[in-house]
């Protein structure tokens, strides 16, 4: 079974790493962070969590 998680985020740079770390793997196989115009480092935090 594959489970995808979609996280809407706006200015969540500080909270996002903890939220992503709390997701159980498995069964979560895909995480999509939707950043719609954050003015902090939300997008960078999401990319950093994705790894290389």
PDB file of C-alpha atoms in Angstrom:
ATOM      1  CA  UNK A   1       0.000   0.000   0.000  1.00  0.00           C
ATOM      2  CA  UNK A   2       1.245   3.487  -0.893  1.00  0.00           C
ATOM      3  CA  UNK A   3       0.173   6.522   1.091  1.00  0.00           C
ATOM      4  CA  UNK A   4       0.780  10.098  -0.021  1.00  0.00           C
ATOM      5  CA  UNK A   5       0.629  13.061   2.346  1.00  0.00           C
ATOM      6  CA  UNK A   6      -0.013  16.623   1.172  1.00  0.00           C
ATOM      7  CA  UNK A   7       0.992  19.406   3.564  1.00  0.00           C
ATOM      8  CA  UNK A   8      -0.198  22.950   2.834  1.00  0.00           C
ATOM      9  CA  UNK A   9       2.317  25.350   4.357  1.00  0.00           C
ATOM     10  CA  UNK A  10       2.527  29.118   4.694  1.00  0.00           C
ATOM     11  CA  UNK A  11       5.422  30.540   6.707  1.00  0.00           C
ATOM     12  CA  UNK A  12       6.062  27.232   8.510  1.00  0.00           C
ATOM     13  CA  UNK A  13       9.859  27.167   8.325  1.00  0.00           C
ATOM     14  CA  UNK A  14      10.241  26.456  12.042  1.00  0.00           C
ATOM     15  CA  UNK A  15       7.458  23.852  12.351  1.00  0.00           C
ATOM     16  CA  UNK A  16       7.936  21.962   9.085  1.00  0.00           C
ATOM     17  CA  UNK A  17      10.966  19.820  10.048  1.00  0.00           C
ATOM     18  CA  UNK A  18       9.159  18.450  13.122  1.00  0.00           C
ATOM     19  CA  UNK A  19       5.992  17.798  11.132  1.00  0.00           C
ATOM     20  CA  UNK A  20       7.913  15.891   8.468  1.00  0.00           C
ATOM     21  CA  UNK A  21       9.872  13.916  11.073  1.00  0.00           C
ATOM     22  CA  UNK A  22       6.631  12.837  12.740  1.00  0.00           C
ATOM     23  CA  UNK A  23       5.320  11.062   9.637  1.00  0.00           C
ATOM     24  CA  UNK A  24       5.537   7.262   9.883  1.00  0.00           C
ATOM     25  CA  UNK A  25       7.688   5.563   7.231  1.00  0.00           C
ATOM     26  CA  UNK A  26       6.402   3.197   6.096  1.00  0.00           C
ATOM     27  CA  UNK A  27       3.484   3.423   5.240  1.00  0.00           C
ATOM     28  CA  UNK A  28       3.967   7.012   3.979  1.00  0.00           C
ATOM     29  CA  UNK A  29       5.747   6.755   0.653  1.00  0.00           C
ATOM     30  CA  UNK A  30       5.342  10.281  -0.706  1.00  0.00           C
ATOM     31  CA  UNK A  31       5.151  13.724   0.889  1.00  0.00           C
ATOM     32  CA  UNK A  32       4.175  16.847  -1.044  1.00  0.00           C
ATOM     33  CA  UNK A  33       4.664  20.214   0.649  1.00  0.00           C
ATOM     34  CA  UNK A  34       2.636  22.960  -1.016  1.00  0.00           C
ATOM     35  CA  UNK A  35       4.179  26.356  -0.308  1.00  0.00           C
ATOM     36  CA  UNK A  36       2.061  29.211  -1.626  1.00  0.00           C
ATOM     37  CA  UNK A  37       4.109  32.347  -1.193  1.00  0.00           C
ATOM     38  CA  UNK A  38       5.816  31.968   2.162  1.00  0.00           C
ATOM     39  CA  UNK A  39       8.067  34.861   3.104  1.00  0.00           C
ATOM     40  CA  UNK A  40      10.294  32.768   5.366  1.00  0.00           C
ATOM     41  CA  UNK A  41      12.378  29.704   4.516  1.00  0.00           C
ATOM     42  CA  UNK A  42       9.520  27.192   4.220  1.00  0.00           C
ATOM     43  CA  UNK A  43      10.486  26.079   0.712  1.00  0.00           C
ATOM     44  CA  UNK A  44      14.141  25.699   1.693  1.00  0.00           C
ATOM     45  CA  UNK A  45      13.160  23.658   4.768  1.00  0.00           C
ATOM     46  CA  UNK A  46      11.068  21.346   2.582  1.00  0.00           C
ATOM     47  CA  UNK A  47      13.927  20.893   0.106  1.00  0.00           C
ATOM     48  CA  UNK A  48      16.394  20.220   2.937  1.00  0.00           C
ATOM     49  CA  UNK A  49      14.126  17.535   4.363  1.00  0.00           C
ATOM     50  CA  UNK A  50      13.949  15.862   0.954  1.00  0.00           C
ATOM     51  CA  UNK A  51      17.680  15.215   1.026  1.00  0.00           C
ATOM     52  CA  UNK A  52      19.990  14.951  -1.969  1.00  0.00           C
TER      53      UNK A  52
END
